[in-house]
Amino acid sequence: MRVLITGGAGFIGSHLCERLLGLGHEVTCMDNLLTGKLANIEHLFGDRFTFVKQDVTEYVHVSGNLDAILHFASPASPVDYLKLPIQTLKVGSLGTHKALGLARAKGAIFLLASTSEVYGDPLIHPQPESYWGNVNPVGPRGVYDEAKRFAEAMVMAYHRFHGLPVRIARIFNTYGPRMRIDDGRVVPAFLSQALSGEPLTVFGDGSQTRSFCYVDDLVDGILQLMSVDHTGPVNLGNDCEMTVLQFGETIRRLTGARSPIVFKPLPVDDPRVRQPDIRLAREILEWSPKIALEEGIRRTLEYFRGQLAAQAAARGAAISRD
Ligand code: UDP
């Protein structure tokens, strides 16, 4: 297959590029590098891999045929999308429209990376795909949540009006190597704090829950979703739920860090609970997450240790230059 991945230099996008290349496909990665990094894809350059630095909200052109488009471009951490509210709204709306237009022109199957944020601060728990959500459209998180909700609506319109084959993956909290250490999400925040001996910053009283999925499991789920004929949204995530405080304690145990826990204000509209109902994915994709939190965190820790060592070396080199 020839596949285009928008946001291919980001955390999940780069893992998808790598996996598809490994399976023998030809991959074009499109990214404006706003939150993605060339370092995530540098090792992939070769015959079957092309990188295009482009903003998907502008007119997009890819020469030759395309069999599939995976639309992953978007700031995805709360810190990033609060810093980039307009770009986040644009990539979810205009970017999705452009990517869909390209899919239609090429006769390519289209997969949207949607999110558990479409459920907002959910009143139904765990969240099944049939739940319409509880989103504050005018709150600060609305820029991401509504952009993704609009994107889902746009994808369904292209399917209904143009007959485009589409898939919608509602992705729940995913972690692993290549998350930016400073992206503000709880996994890189706690891991880098624990590795540097700094206090773990728990927002609110830490009783809010999340369910963390290792990136390789998610990539398996995405590829399975591409291979079945199912149009509506499908939750992809790990249903192993815990409080943020429990997560902090797990990180302290796994790293052996003595970092104390400090409490910081809870961000506005931070969902109080989140756990995917993955019965649909189990049934139609015959998929379920395999990698336990401890194993996933061990692999991610290795990556962050390397990143912190590289940062320290770069600082050392800068000081000796001065
Ligand atoms: N969080 C935290 N400390 C941090 C970063 C995040 O306690 O340093 C909390 C955050 O308030 C939320 C949960 O951890 O309740 C997950 O946050 P994240 O930013 O990873 O993603 P979200 O699930 O909110 O999209």
Short mmCIF file of C-alpha atoms and ligand atoms in Angstrom, two decimals:
data_model
loop_
_atom_site.label_atom_id
_atom_site.label_comp_id
_atom_site.label_asym_id
_atom_site.label_seq_id
_atom_site.Cartn_x
_atom_site.Cartn_y
_atom_site.Cartn_z
CA MET A 1 0.00 0.00 0.00
CA ARG A 2 0.95 3.67 -0.40
CA VAL A 3 -0.05 5.45 2.78
CA LEU A 4 -0.08 9.13 3.80
CA ILE A 5 0.21 9.87 7.51
CA THR A 6 -0.53 13.45 8.52
CA GLY A 7 1.18 14.30 11.80
CA GLY A 8 3.60 11.49 10.97
CA ALA A 9 6.48 13.15 12.86
CA GLY A 10 4.49 13.21 16.10
CA PHE A 11 4.40 10.67 18.89
CA ILE A 12 1.78 8.22 17.57
CA GLY A 13 2.26 9.19 13.91
CA SER A 14 5.94 8.25 13.95
CA HIS A 15 5.19 4.82 15.43
CA LEU A 16 2.64 4.28 12.66
CA CYS A 17 5.17 5.30 9.98
CA GLU A 18 7.67 2.86 11.43
CA ARG A 19 5.22 -0.04 11.69
CA LEU A 20 3.84 0.42 8.16
CA LEU A 21 7.36 0.59 6.69
CA GLY A 22 8.20 -2.58 8.61
CA LEU A 23 5.23 -4.26 6.96
CA GLY A 24 6.62 -3.35 3.53
CA HIS A 25 4.34 -0.41 2.70
CA GLU A 26 5.35 2.91 1.15
CA VAL A 27 4.83 5.82 3.55
CA THR A 28 4.56 9.56 3.03
CA CYS A 29 4.74 11.53 6.27
CA MET A 30 3.29 15.04 6.26
CA ASP A 31 3.96 17.29 9.24
CA ASN A 32 4.43 21.02 9.86
CA LEU A 33 6.68 20.16 12.86
CA LEU A 34 4.65 22.42 15.15
CA THR A 35 4.60 19.75 17.86
CA GLY A 36 6.18 16.88 15.88
CA LYS A 37 9.96 16.41 15.61
CA LEU A 38 12.27 15.31 12.80
CA ALA A 39 14.19 13.29 15.39
CA ASN A 40 11.16 10.97 15.62
CA ILE A 41 11.46 9.93 11.97
CA GLU A 42 15.13 10.46 11.09
CA HIS A 43 15.85 6.74 11.33
CA LEU A 44 13.11 5.96 8.76
CA PHE A 45 14.53 7.77 5.73
CA GLY A 46 15.03 5.39 2.82
CA ASP A 47 13.48 4.20 -0.44
CA ARG A 48 9.94 3.74 0.78
CA PHE A 49 9.71 6.76 3.09
CA THR A 50 9.07 10.38 2.09
CA PHE A 51 8.74 13.39 4.37
CA VAL A 52 6.79 16.49 3.33
CA LYS A 53 6.98 19.51 5.63
CA GLN A 54 3.57 20.99 5.21
CA ASP A 55 0.64 22.35 7.17
CA VAL A 56 -2.36 20.17 6.34
CA THR A 57 -4.72 23.13 6.79
CA GLU A 58 -3.33 24.55 3.49
CA TYR A 59 -4.02 22.98 0.09
CA VAL A 60 -2.35 19.56 0.12
CA HIS A 61 -0.97 17.71 -2.85
CA VAL A 62 0.64 14.30 -3.00
CA SER A 63 1.70 12.93 -6.38
CA GLY A 64 0.85 9.39 -7.47
CA ASN A 65 -1.76 7.07 -6.05
CA LEU A 66 -2.64 6.68 -2.37
CA ASP A 67 -4.40 3.69 -0.83
CA ALA A 68 -4.91 5.09 2.66
CA ILE A 69 -4.70 8.35 4.60
CA LEU A 70 -4.24 8.28 8.35
CA HIS A 71 -5.06 11.75 9.69
CA PHE A 72 -3.09 12.17 12.92
CA ALA A 73 -2.05 15.83 12.65
CA SER A 74 -3.01 17.89 15.72
CA PRO A 75 -1.56 19.23 18.91
CA ALA A 76 -2.68 16.56 21.39
CA SER A 77 -1.54 17.45 24.89
CA PRO A 78 -3.67 19.86 26.95
CA VAL A 79 -0.65 22.15 27.43
CA ASP A 80 -0.02 22.22 23.65
CA TYR A 81 -3.59 22.83 22.60
CA LEU A 82 -4.11 25.55 25.20
CA LYS A 83 -0.99 27.24 23.79
CA LEU A 84 -2.11 26.69 20.18
CA PRO A 85 -5.90 27.12 20.31
CA ILE A 86 -6.45 28.44 16.79
CA GLN A 87 -4.08 25.96 15.13
CA THR A 88 -5.82 23.15 17.01
CA LEU A 89 -9.23 24.25 15.78
CA LYS A 90 -7.89 24.73 12.26
CA VAL A 91 -6.22 21.33 11.96
CA GLY A 92 -9.31 19.53 13.27
CA SER A 93 -11.63 21.40 10.90
CA LEU A 94 -9.79 22.74 7.82
CA GLY A 95 -7.05 20.09 8.07
CA THR A 96 -9.56 17.26 8.22
CA HIS A 97 -11.44 18.77 5.26
CA LYS A 98 -8.25 19.00 3.17
CA ALA A 99 -7.17 15.46 4.09
CA LEU A 100 -10.64 14.12 3.26
CA GLY A 101 -10.60 15.94 -0.07
CA LEU A 102 -7.29 14.31 -0.89
CA ALA A 103 -8.66 10.88 0.10
CA ARG A 104 -11.63 11.39 -2.17
CA ALA A 105 -9.45 12.50 -5.10
CA LYS A 106 -7.20 9.44 -4.66
CA GLY A 107 -9.94 6.95 -3.80
CA ALA A 108 -8.10 6.24 -0.53
CA ILE A 109 -9.52 4.83 2.67
CA PHE A 110 -9.49 7.50 5.41
CA LEU A 111 -8.81 7.00 9.13
CA LEU A 112 -9.36 9.83 11.60
CA ALA A 113 -7.42 9.92 14.85
CA SER A 114 -10.21 11.02 17.17
CA THR A 115 -10.06 11.08 20.93
CA SER A 116 -11.64 10.22 24.25
CA GLU A 117 -11.95 14.00 24.67
CA VAL A 118 -15.09 13.84 22.51
CA TYR A 119 -16.72 12.47 25.69
CA GLY A 120 -15.60 15.58 27.64
CA ASP A 121 -16.14 15.20 31.40
CA PRO A 122 -18.22 12.06 31.00
CA LEU A 123 -21.46 11.38 32.83
CA ILE A 124 -21.42 7.74 31.72
CA HIS A 125 -18.62 5.52 32.92
CA PRO A 126 -16.87 3.67 31.32
CA GLN A 127 -17.49 5.39 28.00
CA PRO A 128 -19.07 3.37 25.15
CA GLU A 129 -19.03 4.67 21.57
CA SER A 130 -22.80 5.28 21.81
CA TYR A 131 -22.30 8.02 24.46
CA TRP A 132 -22.56 11.54 23.00
CA GLY A 133 -20.40 13.17 25.62
CA ASN A 134 -20.41 16.14 27.98
CA VAL A 135 -18.21 18.82 26.41
CA ASN A 136 -17.98 22.50 27.36
CA PRO A 137 -17.75 24.18 23.94
CA VAL A 138 -16.61 27.55 25.33
CA GLY A 139 -14.12 26.24 27.92
CA PRO A 140 -10.37 26.19 27.19
CA ARG A 141 -10.37 22.46 26.28
CA GLY A 142 -13.22 23.07 23.84
CA VAL A 143 -10.66 23.97 21.14
CA TYR A 144 -9.50 20.35 20.99
CA ASP A 145 -12.71 18.58 21.92
CA GLU A 146 -14.89 20.48 19.47
CA ALA A 147 -12.28 20.31 16.70
CA LYS A 148 -12.28 16.51 17.00
CA ARG A 149 -16.08 16.35 17.25
CA PHE A 150 -16.32 18.49 14.11
CA ALA A 151 -13.74 16.23 12.44
CA GLU A 152 -15.85 13.16 13.22
CA ALA A 153 -18.92 14.90 11.76
CA MET A 154 -16.97 15.87 8.63
CA VAL A 155 -15.67 12.31 8.18
CA MET A 156 -19.20 10.93 8.44
CA ALA A 157 -20.46 13.54 5.95
CA TYR A 158 -17.80 12.47 3.42
CA HIS A 159 -18.84 8.90 3.97
CA ARG A 160 -22.57 9.57 3.61
CA PHE A 161 -22.39 12.15 0.83
CA HIS A 162 -19.42 10.89 -1.20
CA GLY A 163 -19.36 7.21 -0.19
CA LEU A 164 -15.76 7.54 1.06
CA PRO A 165 -14.59 4.51 3.09
CA VAL A 166 -13.80 5.92 6.53
CA ARG A 167 -12.68 4.79 9.98
CA ILE A 168 -12.79 6.72 13.26
CA ALA A 169 -10.47 5.69 16.10
CA ARG A 170 -11.32 7.27 19.46
CA ILE A 171 -7.93 7.13 21.10
CA PHE A 172 -7.67 7.11 24.91
CA ASN A 173 -4.56 8.18 26.88
CA THR A 174 -1.61 6.60 25.07
CA TYR A 175 2.03 6.70 26.21
CA GLY A 176 5.42 5.44 25.13
CA PRO A 177 8.76 6.46 23.64
CA ARG A 178 8.78 9.69 21.55
CA MET A 179 6.32 11.56 23.73
CA ARG A 180 7.88 14.98 24.16
CA ILE A 181 9.39 15.20 27.61
CA ASP A 182 7.94 18.71 28.04
CA ASP A 183 4.52 18.13 26.49
CA GLY A 184 2.89 18.54 29.90
CA ARG A 185 0.98 15.27 29.89
CA VAL A 186 1.02 13.25 33.04
CA VAL A 187 3.22 10.40 31.76
CA PRO A 188 6.21 12.50 30.57
CA ALA A 189 5.70 14.90 33.50
CA PHE A 190 5.87 12.21 36.20
CA LEU A 191 8.61 10.18 34.50
CA SER A 192 10.91 13.16 33.97
CA GLN A 193 10.19 14.46 37.49
CA ALA A 194 10.94 11.05 39.02
CA LEU A 195 14.14 10.62 36.96
CA SER A 196 15.36 14.10 37.98
CA GLY A 197 14.42 13.66 41.66
CA GLU A 198 11.91 16.51 41.47
CA PRO A 199 8.47 16.47 43.12
CA LEU A 200 5.64 14.82 41.16
CA THR A 201 3.04 17.48 40.34
CA VAL A 202 -0.42 16.04 40.96
CA PHE A 203 -3.21 18.29 39.74
CA GLY A 204 -6.24 18.65 42.01
CA ASP A 205 -6.43 15.98 44.73
CA GLY A 206 -5.35 13.27 42.26
CA SER A 207 -8.65 11.38 42.53
CA GLN A 208 -9.44 11.88 38.82
CA THR A 209 -8.94 8.68 36.82
CA ARG A 210 -7.27 7.79 33.53
CA SER A 211 -6.56 4.50 31.72
CA PHE A 212 -3.17 4.27 30.01
CA CYS A 213 -2.44 2.35 26.82
CA TYR A 214 1.05 1.53 25.53
CA VAL A 215 1.67 2.89 22.02
CA ASP A 216 2.43 -0.52 20.39
CA ASP A 217 -0.98 -1.80 21.49
CA LEU A 218 -2.64 1.27 20.04
CA VAL A 219 -0.80 0.86 16.71
CA ASP A 220 -2.00 -2.77 16.56
CA GLY A 221 -5.56 -1.52 17.08
CA ILE A 222 -5.26 1.17 14.38
CA LEU A 223 -3.98 -1.35 11.82
CA GLN A 224 -6.75 -3.79 12.71
CA LEU A 225 -9.30 -1.01 12.30
CA MET A 226 -7.94 -0.24 8.82
CA SER A 227 -8.42 -3.87 7.86
CA VAL A 228 -12.10 -4.29 8.80
CA ASP A 229 -15.16 -2.76 7.20
CA HIS A 230 -16.54 -0.66 10.05
CA THR A 231 -17.55 2.97 9.59
CA GLY A 232 -18.57 4.30 13.03
CA PRO A 233 -16.25 5.30 15.87
CA VAL A 234 -14.29 2.63 17.74
CA ASN A 235 -12.69 3.21 21.15
CA LEU A 236 -9.03 2.19 21.31
CA GLY A 237 -7.35 2.21 24.70
CA ASN A 238 -6.46 0.15 27.71
CA ASP A 239 -9.33 -0.25 30.19
CA CYS A 240 -7.03 -0.56 33.20
CA GLU A 241 -8.23 2.51 35.14
CA MET A 242 -6.44 4.22 38.03
CA THR A 243 -6.41 7.54 39.84
CA VAL A 244 -3.69 10.06 39.01
CA LEU A 245 -2.43 9.68 42.58
CA GLN A 246 -2.16 5.88 42.15
CA PHE A 247 -0.33 6.49 38.90
CA GLY A 248 2.14 8.77 40.70
CA GLU A 249 2.73 6.12 43.34
CA THR A 250 3.29 3.49 40.62
CA ILE A 251 5.91 5.72 38.98
CA ARG A 252 7.66 6.26 42.30
CA ARG A 253 7.75 2.49 42.88
CA LEU A 254 8.97 1.65 39.36
CA THR A 255 11.71 4.30 39.34
CA GLY A 256 12.66 3.97 43.00
CA ALA A 257 12.47 7.78 43.12
CA ARG A 258 12.05 9.52 46.44
CA SER A 259 10.27 12.45 44.80
CA PRO A 260 7.56 13.81 47.07
CA ILE A 261 4.10 14.48 45.68
CA VAL A 262 3.02 18.12 45.46
CA PHE A 263 -0.53 19.18 44.68
CA LYS A 264 -1.22 21.85 42.04
CA PRO A 265 -4.52 23.39 40.89
CA LEU A 266 -6.71 21.20 38.69
CA PRO A 267 -6.92 22.53 35.11
CA VAL A 268 -10.34 23.88 34.04
CA ASP A 269 -12.72 21.15 32.77
CA ASP A 270 -10.23 18.35 33.53
CA PRO A 271 -12.33 15.17 33.12
CA ARG A 272 -12.99 13.53 36.50
CA VAL A 273 -13.05 9.99 35.14
CA ARG A 274 -12.00 8.26 31.93
CA GLN A 275 -12.05 4.60 30.98
CA PRO A 276 -12.73 3.17 27.55
CA ASP A 277 -15.44 0.60 27.04
CA ILE A 278 -13.56 -1.57 24.51
CA ARG A 279 -16.15 -4.27 23.93
CA LEU A 280 -16.67 -3.12 20.33
CA ALA A 281 -12.93 -3.24 19.54
CA ARG A 282 -12.62 -6.68 21.15
CA GLU A 283 -15.52 -7.94 19.08
CA ILE A 284 -14.97 -6.47 15.62
CA LEU A 285 -11.18 -6.12 15.66
CA GLU A 286 -10.43 -9.15 17.82
CA TRP A 287 -8.06 -6.74 19.53
CA SER A 288 -7.24 -6.04 23.12
CA PRO A 289 -4.23 -4.34 24.73
CA LYS A 290 -1.44 -6.74 25.69
CA ILE A 291 1.24 -4.64 27.36
CA ALA A 292 0.87 -4.19 31.11
CA LEU A 293 1.50 -0.74 32.58
CA GLU A 294 4.72 -1.81 34.33
CA GLU A 295 6.23 -3.16 31.11
CA GLY A 296 5.13 -0.13 29.09
CA ILE A 297 6.51 2.26 31.68
CA ARG A 298 9.81 0.34 31.78
CA ARG A 299 10.20 0.79 28.00
CA THR A 300 9.20 4.45 28.19
CA LEU A 301 11.61 5.10 31.06
CA GLU A 302 14.48 3.88 28.92
CA TYR A 303 13.57 6.44 26.27
CA PHE A 304 13.25 9.31 28.75
CA ARG A 305 16.55 8.41 30.42
CA GLY A 306 18.18 8.75 26.99
CA GLN A 307 16.44 12.08 26.36
CA LEU A 308 17.48 13.51 29.73
CA ALA A 309 21.08 12.34 29.22
CA ALA A 310 21.15 13.98 25.77
CA GLN A 311 19.76 17.22 27.24
CA ALA A 312 22.40 17.18 29.99
CA ALA A 313 25.17 16.54 27.43
CA ALA A 314 23.91 19.41 25.25
CA ARG A 315 23.86 21.74 28.28
CA GLY A 316 27.40 20.62 29.22
CA ALA A 317 28.63 21.31 25.67
CA ALA A 318 27.01 24.77 25.68
CA ILE A 319 28.65 25.66 29.01
CA SER A 320 32.09 24.53 27.83
CA ARG A 321 31.64 26.59 24.61
CA ASP A 322 30.83 29.67 26.73
N1 UDP B 1 -1.90 15.72 35.53
C1 UDP B 1 -1.26 15.82 36.75
N2 UDP B 1 0.02 16.31 36.77
C2 UDP B 1 0.70 16.68 35.65
C3 UDP B 1 0.05 16.55 34.40
C4 UDP B 1 -1.24 16.07 34.38
O1 UDP B 1 -1.83 15.50 37.80
O2 UDP B 1 1.86 17.12 35.77
C5 UDP B 1 -3.26 15.17 35.50
C6 UDP B 1 -4.25 15.97 34.67
O3 UDP B 1 -4.85 16.99 35.46
C7 UDP B 1 -5.24 14.90 34.28
C8 UDP B 1 -4.39 13.64 34.15
O4 UDP B 1 -3.20 13.91 34.88
O5 UDP B 1 -6.21 14.70 35.28
C9 UDP B 1 -4.02 13.31 32.72
O6 UDP B 1 -3.54 14.46 32.13
P1 UDP B 1 -2.87 14.52 30.69
O7 UDP B 1 -2.40 15.93 30.49
O8 UDP B 1 -1.87 13.45 30.57
O9 UDP B 1 -4.01 14.19 29.65
P2 UDP B 1 -5.62 14.25 29.64
O10 UDP B 1 -6.02 12.87 30.01
O11 UDP B 1 -6.11 15.24 30.64
O12 UDP B 1 -5.92 14.62 28.26
#
